[in-house]
PDB file of C-alpha atoms in Angstrom:
ATOM      1  CA  MET A   1       9.558 -46.814  22.682  1.00  0.00           C
ATOM      2  CA  LYS A   2       8.164 -43.218  22.149  1.00  0.00           C
ATOM      3  CA  VAL A   3       6.386 -42.850  18.931  1.00  0.00           C
ATOM      4  CA  ILE A   4       6.398 -39.606  17.146  1.00  0.00           C
ATOM      5  CA  GLU A   5       4.081 -38.756  14.656  1.00  0.00           C
ATOM      6  CA  VAL A   6       4.960 -36.374  11.981  1.00  0.00           C
ATOM      7  CA  LYS A   7       2.252 -35.156   9.981  1.00  0.00           C
ATOM      8  CA  ARG A   8       2.601 -33.159   6.303  1.00  0.00           C
ATOM      9  CA  SER A   9       0.421 -31.788   3.865  1.00  0.00           C
ATOM     10  CA  ILE A  10      -0.117 -33.616   1.067  1.00  0.00           C
ATOM     11  CA  PHE A  11      -0.779 -30.643  -0.524  1.00  0.00           C
ATOM     12  CA  GLU A  12       2.779 -29.114   0.553  1.00  0.00           C
ATOM     13  CA  ASN A  13       4.635 -29.582  -2.641  1.00  0.00           C
ATOM     14  CA  ASN A  14       1.992 -28.431  -5.264  1.00  0.00           C
ATOM     15  CA  ASP A  15       1.331 -25.218  -2.696  1.00  0.00           C
ATOM     16  CA  LYS A  16       5.361 -24.416  -3.105  1.00  0.00           C
ATOM     17  CA  ASP A  17       4.746 -25.041  -7.189  1.00  0.00           C
ATOM     18  CA  ALA A  18       2.006 -22.808  -7.176  1.00  0.00           C
ATOM     19  CA  ALA A  19       3.874 -19.932  -5.395  1.00  0.00           C
ATOM     20  CA  SER A  20       6.482 -20.498  -7.670  1.00  0.00           C
ATOM     21  CA  LEU A  21       4.391 -20.066 -10.725  1.00  0.00           C
ATOM     22  CA  ARG A  22       2.785 -17.011  -9.248  1.00  0.00           C
ATOM     23  CA  GLU A  23       6.008 -15.371  -9.102  1.00  0.00           C
ATOM     24  CA  GLN A  24       7.150 -16.454 -12.267  1.00  0.00           C
ATOM     25  CA  LEU A  25       3.840 -14.994 -13.974  1.00  0.00           C
ATOM     26  CA  LYS A  26       4.459 -11.659 -11.889  1.00  0.00           C
ATOM     27  CA  GLY A  27       7.717 -11.573 -13.988  1.00  0.00           C
ATOM     28  CA  GLU A  28       6.191 -12.100 -17.069  1.00  0.00           C
ATOM     29  CA  LYS A  29       3.567  -9.653 -16.230  1.00  0.00           C
ATOM     30  CA  THR A  30       0.570 -12.311 -17.346  1.00  0.00           C
ATOM     31  CA  PHE A  31      -2.472 -12.520 -15.180  1.00  0.00           C
ATOM     32  CA  LEU A  32      -3.618 -15.959 -14.824  1.00  0.00           C
ATOM     33  CA  LEU A  33      -7.258 -16.854 -13.641  1.00  0.00           C
ATOM     34  CA  ASN A  34      -8.751 -20.080 -12.413  1.00  0.00           C
ATOM     35  CA  LEU A  35     -12.600 -20.392 -13.362  1.00  0.00           C
ATOM     36  CA  MET A  36     -14.437 -22.979 -11.234  1.00  0.00           C
ATOM     37  CA  SER A  37     -17.797 -24.384 -10.958  1.00  0.00           C
ATOM     38  CA  SER A  38     -19.988 -27.552 -11.492  1.00  0.00           C
ATOM     39  CA  PRO A  39     -20.436 -29.052 -14.837  1.00  0.00           C
ATOM     40  CA  GLY A  40     -23.324 -27.099 -17.092  1.00  0.00           C
ATOM     41  CA  SER A  41     -23.293 -23.775 -14.996  1.00  0.00           C
ATOM     42  CA  GLY A  42     -22.298 -22.153 -17.941  1.00  0.00           C
ATOM     43  CA  LYS A  43     -18.204 -21.035 -17.784  1.00  0.00           C
ATOM     44  CA  THR A  44     -17.618 -21.607 -21.226  1.00  0.00           C
ATOM     45  CA  SER A  45     -21.177 -19.741 -22.586  1.00  0.00           C
ATOM     46  CA  THR A  46     -19.945 -16.809 -20.046  1.00  0.00           C
ATOM     47  CA  LEU A  47     -16.196 -16.687 -21.550  1.00  0.00           C
ATOM     48  CA  VAL A  48     -16.500 -16.643 -24.836  1.00  0.00           C
ATOM     49  CA  PRO A  49     -18.289 -13.026 -24.464  1.00  0.00           C
ATOM     50  CA  THR A  50     -15.879 -12.035 -21.886  1.00  0.00           C
ATOM     51  CA  VAL A  51     -12.931 -12.862 -23.756  1.00  0.00           C
ATOM     52  CA  ASN A  52     -14.283 -11.287 -26.971  1.00  0.00           C
ATOM     53  CA  GLU A  53     -14.672  -8.141 -24.654  1.00  0.00           C
ATOM     54  CA  LEU A  54     -10.986  -8.410 -23.156  1.00  0.00           C
ATOM     55  CA  LEU A  55      -9.440  -8.850 -26.630  1.00  0.00           C
ATOM     56  CA  LYS A  56     -10.438  -5.573 -27.153  1.00  0.00           C
ATOM     57  CA  ASP A  57      -7.623  -4.314 -24.999  1.00  0.00           C
ATOM     58  CA  TYR A  58      -5.270  -7.219 -23.874  1.00  0.00           C
ATOM     59  CA  ARG A  59      -3.870 -10.455 -25.553  1.00  0.00           C
ATOM     60  CA  VAL A  60      -5.825 -13.258 -24.297  1.00  0.00           C
ATOM     61  CA  GLY A  61      -5.125 -16.898 -23.730  1.00  0.00           C
ATOM     62  CA  VAL A  62      -7.532 -19.834 -22.573  1.00  0.00           C
ATOM     63  CA  MET A  63      -6.683 -23.216 -21.312  1.00  0.00           C
ATOM     64  CA  GLU A  64      -9.269 -25.553 -21.464  1.00  0.00           C
ATOM     65  CA  ALA A  65      -9.234 -28.743 -18.954  1.00  0.00           C
ATOM     66  CA  ASP A  66     -11.576 -31.513 -19.068  1.00  0.00           C
ATOM     67  CA  ILE A  67     -11.150 -35.297 -18.075  1.00  0.00           C
ATOM     68  CA  ASP A  68     -11.444 -35.868 -21.887  1.00  0.00           C
ATOM     69  CA  SER A  69     -12.949 -34.260 -24.978  1.00  0.00           C
ATOM     70  CA  ASP A  70     -11.951 -31.074 -26.645  1.00  0.00           C
ATOM     71  CA  VAL A  71     -15.698 -29.254 -26.976  1.00  0.00           C
ATOM     72  CA  ASP A  72     -15.204 -26.668 -24.812  1.00  0.00           C
ATOM     73  CA  ALA A  73     -11.827 -25.419 -26.621  1.00  0.00           C
ATOM     74  CA  TRP A  74     -13.329 -26.027 -30.199  1.00  0.00           C
ATOM     75  CA  THR A  75     -15.955 -23.451 -28.937  1.00  0.00           C
ATOM     76  CA  ILE A  76     -13.331 -21.078 -27.432  1.00  0.00           C
ATOM     77  CA  ALA A  77     -11.405 -20.871 -30.871  1.00  0.00           C
ATOM     78  CA  ASP A  78     -14.279 -20.758 -33.231  1.00  0.00           C
ATOM     79  CA  LYS A  79     -16.169 -17.926 -31.452  1.00  0.00           C
ATOM     80  CA  THR A  80     -12.915 -15.840 -30.341  1.00  0.00           C
ATOM     81  CA  LYS A  81      -9.965 -15.208 -31.502  1.00  0.00           C
ATOM     82  CA  ALA A  82      -7.921 -16.205 -28.325  1.00  0.00           C
ATOM     83  CA  LYS A  83      -5.277 -18.568 -28.260  1.00  0.00           C
ATOM     84  CA  VAL A  84      -6.696 -21.579 -27.091  1.00  0.00           C
ATOM     85  CA  VAL A  85      -4.872 -24.999 -25.255  1.00  0.00           C
ATOM     86  CA  GLN A  86      -6.419 -28.120 -24.288  1.00  0.00           C
ATOM     87  CA  LEU A  87      -5.634 -29.680 -21.331  1.00  0.00           C
ATOM     88  CA  HIS A  88      -6.584 -33.694 -20.716  1.00  0.00           C
ATOM     89  CA  THR A  89      -6.311 -34.544 -17.287  1.00  0.00           C
ATOM     90  CA  GLY A  90      -6.242 -38.048 -17.751  1.00  0.00           C
ATOM     91  CA  GLY A  91      -9.191 -39.142 -15.171  1.00  0.00           C
ATOM     92  CA  MET A  92      -8.080 -36.495 -12.622  1.00  0.00           C
ATOM     93  CA  CYS A  93     -11.314 -34.238 -11.613  1.00  0.00           C
ATOM     94  CA  HIS A  94      -8.611 -31.194 -11.058  1.00  0.00           C
ATOM     95  CA  LEU A  95      -5.772 -29.566 -12.168  1.00  0.00           C
ATOM     96  CA  ASP A  96      -2.705 -28.840  -9.808  1.00  0.00           C
ATOM     97  CA  ALA A  97       0.116 -26.268 -10.404  1.00  0.00           C
ATOM     98  CA  ASP A  98       2.355 -28.756 -12.202  1.00  0.00           C
ATOM     99  CA  MET A  99      -0.128 -29.226 -15.000  1.00  0.00           C
ATOM    100  CA  THR A 100      -1.127 -25.512 -15.054  1.00  0.00           C
ATOM    101  CA  ARG A 101       2.640 -24.751 -15.437  1.00  0.00           C
ATOM    102  CA  GLN A 102       2.489 -27.224 -18.608  1.00  0.00           C
ATOM    103  CA  GLY A 103      -0.371 -26.027 -20.223  1.00  0.00           C
ATOM    104  CA  LEU A 104       1.005 -22.274 -19.690  1.00  0.00           C
ATOM    105  CA  LYS A 105       4.171 -23.536 -21.673  1.00  0.00           C
ATOM    106  CA  GLU A 106       2.075 -24.992 -24.574  1.00  0.00           C
ATOM    107  CA  LEU A 107       0.336 -21.550 -24.730  1.00  0.00           C
ATOM    108  CA  GLY A 108       2.977 -19.408 -24.362  1.00  0.00           C
ATOM    109  CA  THR A 109       2.747 -16.566 -21.921  1.00  0.00           C
ATOM    110  CA  GLU A 110       5.421 -14.386 -23.594  1.00  0.00           C
ATOM    111  CA  ASP A 111       2.455 -12.857 -25.816  1.00  0.00           C
ATOM    112  CA  VAL A 112      -0.276 -13.512 -23.176  1.00  0.00           C
ATOM    113  CA  ASP A 113      -1.340 -10.525 -21.071  1.00  0.00           C
ATOM    114  CA  ILE A 114      -4.234 -12.583 -19.456  1.00  0.00           C
ATOM    115  CA  ALA A 115      -4.378 -16.617 -19.160  1.00  0.00           C
ATOM    116  CA  ILE A 116      -7.721 -17.659 -18.136  1.00  0.00           C
ATOM    117  CA  LEU A 117      -7.718 -21.643 -17.009  1.00  0.00           C
ATOM    118  CA  GLU A 118     -11.292 -23.312 -17.258  1.00  0.00           C
ATOM    119  CA  ASN A 119     -10.723 -25.700 -14.764  1.00  0.00           C
ATOM    120  CA  VAL A 120     -12.391 -29.140 -14.670  1.00  0.00           C
ATOM    121  CA  GLY A 121     -16.371 -28.681 -13.796  1.00  0.00           C
ATOM    122  CA  ASN A 122     -16.239 -29.835 -10.263  1.00  0.00           C
ATOM    123  CA  LEU A 123     -17.658 -28.528  -6.585  1.00  0.00           C
ATOM    124  CA  VAL A 124     -14.856 -30.177  -4.640  1.00  0.00           C
ATOM    125  CA  CYS A 125     -11.410 -31.444  -6.125  1.00  0.00           C
ATOM    126  CA  PRO A 126     -10.617 -28.066  -7.856  1.00  0.00           C
ATOM    127  CA  ALA A 127     -10.837 -26.120  -4.779  1.00  0.00           C
ATOM    128  CA  GLU A 128      -8.435 -28.161  -3.155  1.00  0.00           C
ATOM    129  CA  PHE A 129      -5.784 -27.471  -5.180  1.00  0.00           C
ATOM    130  CA  ASP A 130      -3.769 -24.260  -5.984  1.00  0.00           C
ATOM    131  CA  THR A 131      -3.543 -23.857  -9.307  1.00  0.00           C
ATOM    132  CA  GLY A 132      -0.889 -20.991  -9.295  1.00  0.00           C
ATOM    133  CA  ALA A 133      -3.460 -18.503 -10.389  1.00  0.00           C
ATOM    134  CA  VAL A 134      -3.380 -15.010  -9.162  1.00  0.00           C
ATOM    135  CA  LYS A 135      -7.008 -14.903  -8.774  1.00  0.00           C
ATOM    136  CA  ASN A 136     -10.141 -17.656  -8.390  1.00  0.00           C
ATOM    137  CA  ALA A 137     -13.570 -17.087  -9.503  1.00  0.00           C
ATOM    138  CA  MET A 138     -16.608 -19.400  -9.982  1.00  0.00           C
ATOM    139  CA  ILE A 139     -19.963 -19.566 -11.466  1.00  0.00           C
ATOM    140  CA  LEU A 140     -22.697 -20.941  -9.373  1.00  0.00           C
ATOM    141  CA  SER A 141     -25.901 -21.068 -11.786  1.00  0.00           C
ATOM    142  CA  VAL A 142     -29.972 -21.004 -10.530  1.00  0.00           C
ATOM    143  CA  PRO A 143     -30.612 -24.423 -11.483  1.00  0.00           C
ATOM    144  CA  GLU A 144     -27.878 -25.890  -9.129  1.00  0.00           C
ATOM    145  CA  GLY A 145     -29.649 -24.964  -6.315  1.00  0.00           C
ATOM    146  CA  HIS A 146     -29.647 -22.444  -2.851  1.00  0.00           C
ATOM    147  CA  ASP A 147     -27.320 -25.480  -0.989  1.00  0.00           C
ATOM    148  CA  LYS A 148     -24.494 -25.409  -2.734  1.00  0.00           C
ATOM    149  CA  PRO A 149     -22.503 -22.967  -0.432  1.00  0.00           C
ATOM    150  CA  LEU A 150     -23.204 -24.931   2.501  1.00  0.00           C
ATOM    151  CA  LYS A 151     -22.839 -28.358   0.662  1.00  0.00           C
ATOM    152  CA  TYR A 152     -19.205 -27.325  -0.857  1.00  0.00           C
ATOM    153  CA  PRO A 153     -18.172 -24.366   1.427  1.00  0.00           C
ATOM    154  CA  LEU A 154     -14.541 -25.013   0.634  1.00  0.00           C
ATOM    155  CA  ILE A 155     -14.692 -23.622  -3.156  1.00  0.00           C
ATOM    156  CA  PHE A 156     -16.648 -20.340  -1.893  1.00  0.00           C
ATOM    157  CA  THR A 157     -13.918 -19.869   0.537  1.00  0.00           C
ATOM    158  CA  VAL A 158     -11.096 -20.027  -1.627  1.00  0.00           C
ATOM    159  CA  CYS A 159     -12.792 -17.927  -4.500  1.00  0.00           C
ATOM    160  CA  ASP A 160     -12.152 -14.175  -4.805  1.00  0.00           C
ATOM    161  CA  ALA A 161     -15.009 -13.545  -6.940  1.00  0.00           C
ATOM    162  CA  LEU A 162     -18.483 -15.390  -7.500  1.00  0.00           C
ATOM    163  CA  ILE A 163     -20.745 -15.122 -10.552  1.00  0.00           C
ATOM    164  CA  ILE A 164     -24.156 -16.192 -10.071  1.00  0.00           C
ATOM    165  CA  ASN A 165     -25.472 -17.171 -13.691  1.00  0.00           C
ATOM    166  CA  LYS A 166     -29.075 -17.956 -15.257  1.00  0.00           C
ATOM    167  CA  ILE A 167     -30.693 -15.547 -12.821  1.00  0.00           C
ATOM    168  CA  ASP A 168     -33.009 -15.077 -15.607  1.00  0.00           C
ATOM    169  CA  VAL A 169     -34.808 -18.668 -14.827  1.00  0.00           C
ATOM    170  CA  LEU A 170     -35.498 -17.906 -11.205  1.00  0.00           C
ATOM    171  CA  PRO A 171     -39.578 -17.984 -12.286  1.00  0.00           C
ATOM    172  CA  TYR A 172     -39.384 -21.300 -13.185  1.00  0.00           C
ATOM    173  CA  PHE A 173     -37.867 -22.769  -9.947  1.00  0.00           C
ATOM    174  CA  ASP A 174     -39.081 -22.440  -6.053  1.00  0.00           C
ATOM    175  CA  ILE A 175     -38.596 -18.742  -5.663  1.00  0.00           C
ATOM    176  CA  VAL A 176     -38.716 -19.203  -1.787  1.00  0.00           C
ATOM    177  CA  ASN A 177     -35.846 -21.843  -1.726  1.00  0.00           C
ATOM    178  CA  ILE A 178     -33.970 -20.551  -4.871  1.00  0.00           C
ATOM    179  CA  GLY A 179     -34.394 -16.896  -4.260  1.00  0.00           C
ATOM    180  CA  LEU A 180     -31.247 -14.295  -4.696  1.00  0.00           C
ATOM    181  CA  HIS A 181     -31.707 -13.867  -0.839  1.00  0.00           C
ATOM    182  CA  PHE A 182     -30.317 -17.089   0.033  1.00  0.00           C
ATOM    183  CA  PHE A 183     -26.821 -15.980  -0.939  1.00  0.00           C
ATOM    184  CA  HIS A 184     -26.840 -12.908   1.241  1.00  0.00           C
ATOM    185  CA  LYS A 185     -27.253 -15.722   4.100  1.00  0.00           C
ATOM    186  CA  ASP A 186     -25.252 -18.171   2.938  1.00  0.00           C
ATOM    187  CA  VAL A 187     -22.527 -16.403   0.580  1.00  0.00           C
ATOM    188  CA  ARG A 188     -21.997 -13.288   1.874  1.00  0.00           C
ATOM    189  CA  PRO A 189     -20.734 -14.338   5.009  1.00  0.00           C
ATOM    190  CA  MET A 190     -17.512 -15.520   3.287  1.00  0.00           C
ATOM    191  CA  GLN A 191     -17.023 -11.725   2.069  1.00  0.00           C
ATOM    192  CA  LEU A 192     -17.059 -12.567  -1.842  1.00  0.00           C
ATOM    193  CA  PRO A 193     -18.126 -10.153  -4.436  1.00  0.00           C
ATOM    194  CA  VAL A 194     -21.026 -10.960  -6.366  1.00  0.00           C
ATOM    195  CA  LYS A 195     -22.032 -10.555  -9.576  1.00  0.00           C
ATOM    196  CA  LYS A 196     -25.382 -11.753 -11.144  1.00  0.00           C
ATOM    197  CA  TYR A 197     -25.939 -12.356 -15.090  1.00  0.00           C
ATOM    198  CA  SER A 198     -28.699 -13.892 -17.161  1.00  0.00           C
ATOM    199  CA  THR A 199     -28.234 -16.987 -19.172  1.00  0.00           C
ATOM    200  CA  VAL A 200     -25.613 -16.486 -21.779  1.00  0.00           C
ATOM    201  CA  VAL A 201     -26.149 -17.192 -25.262  1.00  0.00           C
ATOM    202  CA  ALA A 202     -23.126 -16.943 -27.414  1.00  0.00           C
TER     203      ALA A 202
END
């Protein structure tokens, strides 16, 4: 008897859904950005001034994804005039393409030029699932430490842009271990465009 092993990626269906969603968004002329980071790195506080700036020229919608609670959605709704949708993942640590599609349907892309998905705070699961976004970005804050690109390389690999946040607190950390030079050593080889920002207070 001959045994033939057939292996298929568990992400195959999601990848197809994501590709289909990207084509749909292209036809609707809607740009979808997937923003990822660990909890507390400053996604929402960075989004507030960013969204307010974008609203000067574009129609912006924000999808706030979380396992539970709508704290971030209320923050965006209170401090910007963007359309906001809350996505509860029901205990899941990420969003996939189908969940993103549902959120976009609720958001209504017919009058949205830029849709921003604030993914669940996590450096692992969100990086594994293609959401259908046109571009992926992530925020890494100085207090998280210098070793995150080494411990969680996938999220740095799938991202098109990296924001280094809270650089104003560098003096309060071990400058030898957490100095910005480590980004050039550990992140630069991943060929990510890097932006540096101080702590954002909305």
